[in-house]
Every structure is written in structure tokens, then in C-alpha cells.
XYZ file of C-alpha atoms in Angstrom:
502
model
C 6.977 25.744 -5.794
C 9.582 25.351 -8.525
C 10.841 22.224 -10.240
C 14.482 23.312 -10.344
C 15.361 21.750 -6.972
C 13.974 18.312 -7.820
C 16.195 15.325 -8.659
C 17.129 14.338 -12.179
C 16.209 10.773 -13.184
C 19.033 10.267 -15.664
C 21.061 7.892 -13.500
C 18.185 6.439 -11.516
C 19.103 2.837 -12.507
C 22.171 3.064 -10.259
C 20.039 4.353 -7.391
C 17.452 1.634 -8.001
C 20.148 -1.033 -7.877
C 21.354 0.319 -4.536
C 17.853 0.391 -3.051
C 17.189 -3.185 -4.149
C 20.593 -4.384 -2.918
C 19.766 -3.031 0.544
C 16.278 -4.668 0.459
C 14.651 -1.227 0.590
C 11.419 -2.774 -0.657
C 7.917 -3.272 0.731
C 8.833 -6.775 1.913
C 12.183 -5.610 3.251
C 10.534 -2.866 5.290
C 8.094 -5.300 6.853
C 10.939 -7.650 7.795
C 13.019 -4.844 9.295
C 10.328 -2.898 11.123
C 7.977 -5.684 12.121
C 4.224 -5.553 11.671
C 3.391 -3.103 14.513
C 5.927 -0.440 13.451
C 5.061 -0.944 9.770
C 1.363 -0.437 10.521
C 2.152 2.605 12.668
C 3.695 4.345 9.636
C 0.307 4.151 7.926
C -1.066 6.115 10.902
C 1.677 8.749 10.515
C 3.420 7.520 13.671
C 7.201 7.361 13.290
C 8.509 6.537 16.767
C 8.269 2.716 16.413
C 10.091 2.859 13.060
C 12.788 5.143 14.476
C 13.377 2.647 17.285
C 13.528 -0.228 14.806
C 16.192 1.500 12.664
C 18.816 2.272 15.311
C 21.246 -0.097 13.619
C 23.828 0.832 11.002
C 22.848 -1.460 8.125
C 22.266 0.045 4.671
C 18.542 -0.666 5.068
C 18.401 1.153 8.417
C 20.124 4.106 6.765
C 17.805 4.232 3.757
C 14.658 3.975 5.871
C 15.779 6.877 8.050
C 16.881 8.937 5.057
C 14.053 8.507 2.537
C 11.125 7.207 4.586
C 11.503 8.869 7.977
C 13.313 11.858 6.458
C 15.973 12.163 9.115
C 19.547 13.275 8.374
C 22.053 10.404 8.404
C 25.871 10.417 8.739
C 27.657 10.932 5.432
C 29.804 7.823 5.819
C 26.777 5.614 6.501
C 24.990 7.027 3.471
C 28.041 6.289 1.324
C 27.829 2.578 2.211
C 24.181 2.439 1.107
C 24.121 4.660 -1.998
C 26.135 5.779 -5.022
C 26.405 8.955 -2.979
C 28.351 11.210 -5.334
C 25.771 10.632 -8.073
C 22.850 11.048 -5.655
C 24.225 14.406 -4.487
C 24.951 15.545 -8.044
C 21.505 14.475 -9.296
C 19.736 16.088 -6.348
C 18.301 13.075 -4.499
C 20.163 14.083 -1.336
C 21.943 17.172 -0.002
C 25.152 17.135 2.009
C 25.170 19.302 5.132
C 28.532 18.994 6.877
C 28.995 15.424 8.049
C 25.385 14.500 7.281
C 23.119 14.102 4.282
C 19.389 14.532 4.036
C 16.859 13.535 1.386
C 15.261 16.096 -0.910
C 12.240 13.901 -1.704
C 10.232 11.108 -0.158
C 11.011 7.715 -1.746
C 8.542 5.044 -0.697
C 8.776 1.334 -1.578
C 5.589 -0.024 -3.123
C 4.715 -3.540 -4.221
C 3.251 -3.808 -7.721
C 0.340 -6.099 -8.654
C 2.686 -8.969 -9.502
C 5.141 -8.287 -6.706
C 7.215 -5.745 -8.644
C 9.506 -3.556 -6.541
C 8.379 -0.012 -7.245
C 9.326 3.316 -5.680
C 6.882 6.233 -5.425
C 8.567 9.641 -5.279
C 6.786 12.609 -3.701
C 7.437 15.789 -1.769
C 8.942 15.514 1.706
C 6.258 15.106 4.328
C 3.537 14.490 1.769
C 3.370 10.711 1.512
C -0.284 10.188 2.398
C -0.641 7.864 5.355
C 3.137 7.783 5.717
C 5.731 9.135 8.056
C 5.267 12.736 7.098
C 1.501 12.856 7.562
C -0.897 14.497 5.122
C -1.220 18.070 6.329
C 0.269 20.725 4.063
C -0.441 24.385 3.501
C 1.824 24.686 0.475
C 0.452 25.264 -2.990
C 1.828 22.844 -5.553
C 2.981 20.051 -3.273
C 2.832 16.540 -4.704
C 1.494 13.769 -2.497
C 2.532 10.157 -2.433
C 0.307 7.086 -2.517
C -2.752 7.071 -0.279
C -5.877 5.010 0.076
C -7.605 6.797 -2.800
C -4.730 6.070 -5.195
C -4.706 2.401 -4.264
C -8.497 2.190 -4.607
C -8.407 3.620 -8.120
C -5.610 1.271 -9.133
C -7.613 -1.653 -7.775
C -10.854 -0.936 -9.655
C -9.152 -0.360 -13.013
C -9.636 -2.965 -15.752
C -6.160 -4.306 -16.586
C -6.584 -5.851 -20.025
C -3.735 -5.112 -22.474
C -4.367 -1.878 -24.398
C -2.586 0.197 -27.000
C -2.996 3.535 -25.228
C -3.707 4.793 -21.708
C -4.168 8.285 -20.276
C -3.638 9.343 -16.653
C -5.342 12.695 -16.017
C -3.890 14.460 -12.977
C -0.904 12.156 -12.610
C 0.416 13.437 -9.270
C 3.309 11.251 -8.151
C 2.691 8.846 -11.040
C 1.211 5.741 -9.454
C -1.607 5.319 -12.013
C 0.769 5.883 -14.930
C 3.077 3.285 -13.377
C 0.285 0.712 -13.214
C -0.782 1.538 -16.776
C 2.786 1.066 -18.033
C 2.468 -2.647 -17.232
C -0.312 -3.287 -19.763
C -0.434 -0.299 -22.122
C 1.859 0.102 -25.118
C 1.732 3.897 -24.825
C 1.058 5.903 -21.647
C 0.261 9.616 -21.571
C 0.161 11.479 -18.246
C -1.085 15.009 -17.701
C -1.165 17.418 -14.776
C -1.824 21.098 -14.223
C 1.082 21.159 -11.759
C 4.479 20.965 -13.531
C 6.059 19.570 -10.354
C 3.710 16.579 -10.549
C 5.010 15.712 -14.009
C 8.571 15.744 -12.697
C 7.572 13.404 -9.877
C 5.781 11.098 -12.310
C 8.969 10.927 -14.376
C 11.007 10.144 -11.242
C 8.571 7.435 -10.088
C 8.597 5.708 -13.483
C 12.370 5.888 -13.820
C 13.147 4.710 -10.279
C 10.629 1.858 -10.634
C 12.263 0.632 -13.833
C 9.200 1.385 -15.993
C 9.105 2.792 -19.501
C 8.825 6.588 -19.687
C 5.446 8.195 -20.321
C 4.442 11.037 -22.601
C 4.135 13.868 -20.048
C 1.997 16.927 -20.823
C 1.185 19.967 -18.706
C -2.360 21.332 -18.572
C -5.840 21.027 -17.101
C -8.125 18.026 -17.593
C -8.155 16.932 -21.288
C -6.726 20.180 -22.633
C -3.188 18.765 -23.150
C -4.406 15.871 -25.318
C -6.816 17.764 -27.574
C -8.956 15.336 -29.549
C -6.716 12.283 -29.075
C -8.507 9.111 -27.962
C -7.449 6.270 -25.692
C -8.354 2.722 -24.755
C -8.056 3.478 -21.023
C -8.451 6.686 -19.025
C -7.830 6.900 -15.282
C -8.037 9.886 -12.985
C -7.798 10.571 -9.271
C -8.610 14.271 -9.719
C -8.546 17.088 -7.172
C -12.158 16.307 -6.363
C -12.577 18.114 -3.048
C -15.570 20.474 -3.013
C -14.155 23.548 -1.320
C -14.442 27.348 -1.231
C -11.653 28.266 -3.641
C -8.608 26.402 -4.938
C -6.061 26.837 -2.175
C -4.320 23.470 -2.582
C -3.660 22.147 -6.091
C -3.401 18.514 -5.039
C -6.994 18.384 -3.778
C -9.053 21.485 -4.721
C -10.410 21.484 -8.251
C -10.825 25.228 -8.632
C -14.318 24.905 -10.101
C -17.555 25.510 -8.222
C -19.097 22.586 -6.343
C -18.623 19.263 -8.107
C -18.200 20.868 -11.539
C -14.662 19.567 -12.003
C -15.713 15.936 -11.556
C -18.784 16.461 -13.746
C -16.703 18.064 -16.507
C -14.091 15.318 -16.353
C -16.688 12.555 -16.666
C -18.738 14.273 -19.369
C -15.698 15.011 -21.528
C -14.234 11.514 -21.182
C -16.708 10.013 -23.655
C -15.158 11.872 -26.581
C -11.656 10.692 -25.587
C -12.458 6.988 -25.350
C -12.073 4.475 -28.149
C -14.992 2.084 -28.634
C -14.786 -0.618 -25.958
C -12.459 1.504 -23.834
C -12.823 2.122 -20.091
C -12.545 5.280 -17.999
C -12.178 5.075 -14.217
C -12.535 8.010 -11.815
C -12.692 8.744 -8.130
C -15.058 11.607 -7.435
C -17.049 13.652 -4.951
C -20.576 14.786 -5.721
C -23.085 17.020 -4.013
C -26.295 15.860 -2.383
C -28.549 18.819 -3.047
C -31.871 19.631 -1.401
C -34.782 18.706 -3.661
C -32.670 16.539 -5.970
C -31.958 12.806 -6.066
C -28.200 12.278 -6.092
C -28.625 9.386 -8.526
C -30.299 11.711 -11.029
C -27.441 14.180 -10.669
C -24.883 11.520 -11.534
C -26.963 10.054 -14.328
C -26.811 13.441 -16.059
C -23.004 13.245 -16.015
C -22.799 10.075 -18.136
C -21.757 10.981 -21.711
C -23.668 9.700 -24.702
C -22.319 6.449 -26.108
C -21.140 5.184 -22.723
C -22.383 2.609 -20.260
C -21.710 3.496 -16.627
C -21.337 1.868 -13.234
C -21.302 4.376 -10.379
C -20.827 3.245 -6.774
C -21.244 5.601 -3.823
C -18.939 4.304 -1.107
C -19.566 6.984 1.506
C -21.734 10.024 2.233
C -20.822 12.704 4.766
C -22.862 15.589 6.034
C -21.392 19.020 5.331
C -19.878 19.457 8.805
C -18.080 16.091 8.687
C -16.808 16.882 5.219
C -15.513 20.351 6.109
C -13.763 19.035 9.220
C -12.116 16.192 7.285
C -10.482 18.508 4.763
C -9.613 21.203 7.305
C -7.680 18.514 9.177
C -6.129 17.336 5.910
C -4.542 20.748 5.371
C -3.573 21.129 9.022
C -5.922 24.071 9.601
C -7.026 22.583 12.937
C -3.510 23.309 14.219
C -3.611 26.995 13.251
C -4.999 30.006 15.089
C -8.518 29.145 16.349
C -10.004 32.292 14.812
C -8.478 31.460 11.431
C -9.764 27.888 11.689
C -13.266 29.122 12.529
C -13.204 31.566 9.605
C -12.241 28.803 7.160
C -14.866 26.461 8.608
C -17.433 29.235 8.126
C -16.341 29.681 4.519
C -16.942 25.980 3.788
C -20.416 26.110 5.303
C -21.201 29.304 3.392
C -20.220 27.530 0.177
C -22.498 24.582 0.908
C -25.379 26.804 1.958
C -25.147 28.799 -1.267
C -25.324 25.587 -3.291
C -28.096 24.026 -1.141
C -25.752 21.134 -0.431
C -26.726 18.888 2.462
C -24.040 16.259 2.054
C -21.182 15.056 -0.133
C -20.864 11.595 -1.655
C -17.622 9.815 -2.507
C -17.201 6.884 -4.812
C -16.130 5.317 -8.078
C -17.293 6.133 -11.580
C -16.548 3.718 -14.419
C -17.485 4.397 -18.038
C -17.282 1.975 -20.935
C -17.533 3.349 -24.447
C -20.142 1.329 -26.317
C -21.324 2.896 -29.549
C -23.511 -0.125 -30.347
C -25.657 0.527 -27.253
C -25.829 4.327 -27.449
C -29.626 4.284 -27.698
C -30.031 1.916 -24.752
C -27.112 2.472 -22.352
C -26.663 0.517 -19.138
C -26.348 3.026 -16.290
C -26.145 1.402 -12.854
C -25.937 3.783 -9.888
C -25.879 2.269 -6.427
C -24.778 2.762 -2.843
C -22.405 0.116 -1.480
C -20.558 1.200 1.707
C -19.605 -2.354 2.688
C -16.149 -3.991 2.486
C -15.027 -5.274 -0.911
C -12.121 -7.397 -2.053
C -9.539 -5.537 -4.101
C -8.401 -5.664 -6.831
C -11.788 -5.342 -8.536
C -10.721 -4.837 -12.142
C -11.940 -8.269 -13.252
C -15.211 -7.755 -11.341
C -15.725 -4.424 -13.121
C -15.185 -6.032 -16.515
C -17.563 -8.867 -15.583
C -20.215 -6.343 -14.514
C -20.348 -4.794 -17.976
C -20.379 -8.218 -19.635
C -23.425 -9.119 -17.534
C -25.166 -5.890 -18.506
C -24.545 -6.720 -22.173
C -26.081 -10.141 -21.645
C -29.190 -8.839 -19.879
C -29.698 -6.125 -22.479
C -29.782 -8.664 -25.318
C -31.939 -11.335 -23.626
C -35.666 -10.856 -23.115
C -37.580 -12.975 -20.605
C -38.184 -15.798 -23.082
C -34.466 -15.990 -23.929
C -33.622 -15.874 -20.235
C -35.838 -18.866 -19.447
C -34.359 -20.798 -22.357
C -30.784 -20.248 -21.196
C -28.617 -22.249 -18.783
C -27.014 -20.784 -15.657
C -24.427 -21.751 -13.068
C -24.066 -20.507 -9.506
C -20.959 -18.323 -9.189
C -18.280 -20.362 -7.386
C -17.801 -17.863 -4.535
C -21.498 -17.783 -3.532
C -22.612 -19.314 -0.232
C -26.122 -19.725 1.176
C -27.070 -18.623 4.693
C -30.330 -19.523 6.410
C -31.551 -17.028 8.993
C -34.145 -17.878 11.607
C -34.825 -18.679 15.230
C -32.851 -21.590 16.741
C -34.807 -24.819 16.429
C -37.305 -23.437 13.926
C -38.351 -25.907 11.245
C -38.037 -23.372 8.410
C -35.751 -20.332 8.113
C -37.247 -16.837 8.206
C -35.290 -16.034 5.068
C -32.394 -17.222 2.954
C -29.409 -15.059 2.045
C -27.025 -15.621 -0.851
C -23.620 -14.136 -0.107
C -20.549 -13.582 -2.283
C -17.180 -14.168 -0.654
C -15.212 -12.407 -3.393
C -15.291 -9.158 -5.363
C -18.066 -6.813 -4.239
C -19.072 -9.290 -1.522
C -22.743 -8.690 -2.085
C -25.541 -10.317 -0.146
C -29.183 -10.618 -1.216
C -32.308 -12.121 0.294
C -34.113 -14.705 -1.793
C -37.405 -16.538 -1.318
C -37.813 -20.297 -1.415
C -38.116 -20.282 -5.198
C -34.979 -18.170 -5.614
C -32.963 -20.322 -3.202
C -34.112 -23.522 -4.865
C -33.450 -22.157 -8.337
C -29.925 -20.950 -7.467
C -29.120 -24.207 -5.715
C -29.678 -26.384 -8.757
C -28.150 -24.077 -11.387
C -25.226 -26.171 -12.614
C -25.593 -25.416 -16.334
C -27.306 -28.672 -17.279
C -30.965 -27.565 -17.436
C -32.538 -24.436 -18.919
C -34.030 -21.984 -16.425
C -37.598 -22.681 -17.572
C -37.257 -26.430 -16.953
C -35.923 -25.758 -13.452
C -38.876 -23.488 -12.665
C -41.306 -26.116 -13.912
C -39.785 -28.654 -11.529
C -39.921 -26.185 -8.633
C -43.573 -25.416 -9.411
C -44.411 -29.116 -9.257
C -42.602 -29.538 -5.906
C -44.300 -26.465 -4.411
C -47.724 -27.095 -5.944
C -47.608 -23.780 -7.840
C -48.906 -22.910 -11.268
C -45.867 -23.253 -13.588
C -47.166 -20.569 -15.946
C -47.478 -18.018 -13.134
C -44.073 -18.984 -11.786
C -42.483 -18.500 -15.208
C -44.151 -15.089 -15.462
C -42.973 -13.708 -12.132
C -39.475 -15.194 -11.800
C -37.452 -13.615 -14.661
C -37.140 -10.340 -12.736
C -35.502 -12.198 -9.836
C -33.216 -14.057 -12.245
C -32.169 -10.735 -13.784
C -31.235 -9.422 -10.345
C -29.177 -12.511 -9.539
C -27.419 -12.359 -12.908
C -26.923 -8.592 -12.779
C -25.255 -8.746 -9.356
C -23.088 -11.727 -10.230
C -24.717 -14.506 -8.188
C -25.620 -16.431 -11.348
C -23.566 -16.685 -14.509
C -24.859 -17.613 -17.983
C -23.388 -21.045 -18.624
C -21.664 -19.837 -21.762
C -19.871 -17.072 -19.810
C -19.030 -19.004 -16.647
């Protein structure tokens, strides 16, 4: 698919002004469509939105034109847009007495309520009116759940330089432009770079340095303070669709991306990825991922989901619309996926987040945390990610004696739950639960519950344990010996905070 038919961003400020004047924004859409029709769009159902836009206001016109991708009367379009410029620049095409859009333009609310617009190919806004199925090589998708997840887990501290690998429609580069002095965006697909440029321009963001090529090839040995990537991570037989299929065998693309990121990060910098990985017979998936972590980096890897090979193949066959093709062709493609997995001894595929932090000072003793957490979390998680690595630094530099000498506070979002039979004098167990961030829950014994309950930063941990030992008629020396491991768990998972860091 060529780039010659795509719009030019040169006069996008005029178009942006028109979209904002008509309230073609995330909030404006919700007001116009109402919650049910707005939610239906996320399920690729357009009928409620079509019914809600039967009026002739500029907003009705823009929703039908750019979001629902229906032709609209020329005269109505002229009241909503600087139409001559939009036709000349290629945003719309005139066909007799009607005009139609050449691209999908989707309102998106930024992290501080900014009015952004994500530009993608017609019919390829993930979770939007056009659905997600596409057989065409080189199409560029809009914003989907994966894009929003990656944006949410990214640490957003101000940085000098940021790199978006596999920019697609430009949403990660757009986020990075809000806190990075310089943004570089790369993609193997030249169309994606055009769409990134359109998204940045129409959203009123600074332009990025756009480079064509695979993975880190376009940036050579340059280094960055932040790297983000929502790569084509799908493990598939071949590379039929650029937007999702990596073109390398198995999970090699994700492995290569993660392993090579260490050399492109400045000390203290973060790299965030979404990825798929194989669960292979005879191999622990955690060991597989641990081998991906580059030297000089700490890592936090969270598996959010694991599918067996049949579920996985069916998901991505539906994604490309193959389930609507000839049944024999569908069966042949399904067979090819299973052949691929059988050859690689793959029994399942994991999906999740990989975060690296460059830390040259801890190269000999890196913190590598790999866990499974399929439960709901509260986005955005960028601050929680940063806090995780700060806690790992603390635990790495404090032995048990230092731990017992330190002061702790209970994290403000933690609640205690007692679980047991109704009317029982004592609970069967006590659960500490976080109401923010990762929303973790952990069982604790009576000592752990008592310790957490009195951690307000005033007494050192050892003094608290001594008091608990006296109340419970336990040997204080034995209690001091066995409790630091539990304290480390509570600190490591964010239930307790060192008083100096709270």
C-alpha cells in the first residue's frame, strides 16, 4: 500500500480548529452519542451511533464522515470543515454531491484532558467503527487496548530523549511528546510514519524525528532515556500482516527487541514493551524470559494472560477476518498455525508487559522480577512502575539487620480484610489488599497483620517485633530471625513503605 494517497499535514492546524469548534472530541462524542452508543462503538457496532447522528449539526457530520466513514453531503461538509483545503490536502475526496474521508480520524483524550486525534487507515481503528479485521499488507491500525495499556504503564518523568519503536499510528510518540524534549519514532512500514506525522500534527504536538527501518536499525548506536514499543508481537506462521506479525520465528522478535534495548538505554532510563512469549514443553516460561533481560538492566515482567495454542490461533484468525473466508482456506490456515506450534513444542502463549531499567551500578546483582498477575489493575501505572524499582533498590541495599533498624509506614491505599466463619472468635486468615495500582492482595499471619497495623513510621521494625513477641508470648530473638522475609515481601509488593520514601 503506497503513501501517495495519504493526506498532507501542512495545514492541519486549520482542520484541528474546525474539529475542536464542532466539539469533535472524546467528551463531545460522549455527549452526542450517549453512553450506550459510545460503548457500542468499542464493540465495532455502528448502528446506535448512526441513529444518534441523524441531525445536521457539524458534529453529526464529522462523526459520520471520519468516525463512521459514511459519505456526507458536500454542503453539510462545507459547514463543518475548511473543505477546499481538506480536499486539496487529501483528508477527504469529493464524489459528486458528496464527500468521503480518506482516513479514520478518532478523537482521543490525553492524560491531562488534551484533545488529541489519532489518524489511521479506514476501517482499521481497533475496537472502533470499522472493526479490526483486515487482510491487507501494510495497513495502519488506530488505538486499541494494547496501545492504551502500554501508554498507561510507561514512566512519565521528564526526559531529554524518547524512542518509539514500531510507531504505527503514533499514539506512543504522541504521549512521549508531552514529557520528552526530543522524540524519535521508527517503523518498518513507511505508511505508519506518515500516519504518525498526521497524528502528531492534528493533535497539535511537536513533530518527531521519523525513521524507516526494522527494530533499532534506524537509530544505530544512539541511546535514549525512554524506549517504548508495541511491536508486531504475534507468533504466527509467516509475516502476512505487517501490523501484527513480526516476521521472525516464534517469539524471536520480542526477544531480540528486549535484548537489544539495553545497549540503547541511558543509565537510569526505562524501556517498556508489550510482548508475547512461548510456553515450551520442558521449559519454565520464567526462565525463558529471564534469559531475555540484557546485562546492566533491572527488569519487571508481568504475564497478564496465557492462552493455549488453539485459543491463540483462533483469536488471530478472527483478527484478520479469516473466519469469514472459505471454510477450507480457514482450516488450512488454522492447520498452519498448529503446525508452527508443534514444530516449536509450544503448548501455550503468554502475553504481558516487560519493563527494563538501565542500572549500571547494579549490573552484578540485577533485580529481575517475573510474575503472573491476571487480575484487574488501575491504570495509569507509570508511577507504580517507578515505585517498584525504587523498592527493589531499597531491598537490595538493606540486609536483615538494616531492615529491622528501619521505620516503615503502611501504604495509604491498603485495607485489611478478616476472613472466617460468621460468629467465629478469630479469623481463619487476614488479607491485606491494595485499592490502587496493581491492586494486590496477600495473606498474612497474626504477626504480619499486627506488624503492618502499627507501622506509622515512629518505631523501628525491630522494636515493633519485640512488642509483638511480648504480647504473643514468643521468643523475640526467634521472631526477629523469621520475620524479615515477610517484611521484604510486604515492602517489595508495596504494602509497606520505608518511612524515608513514603
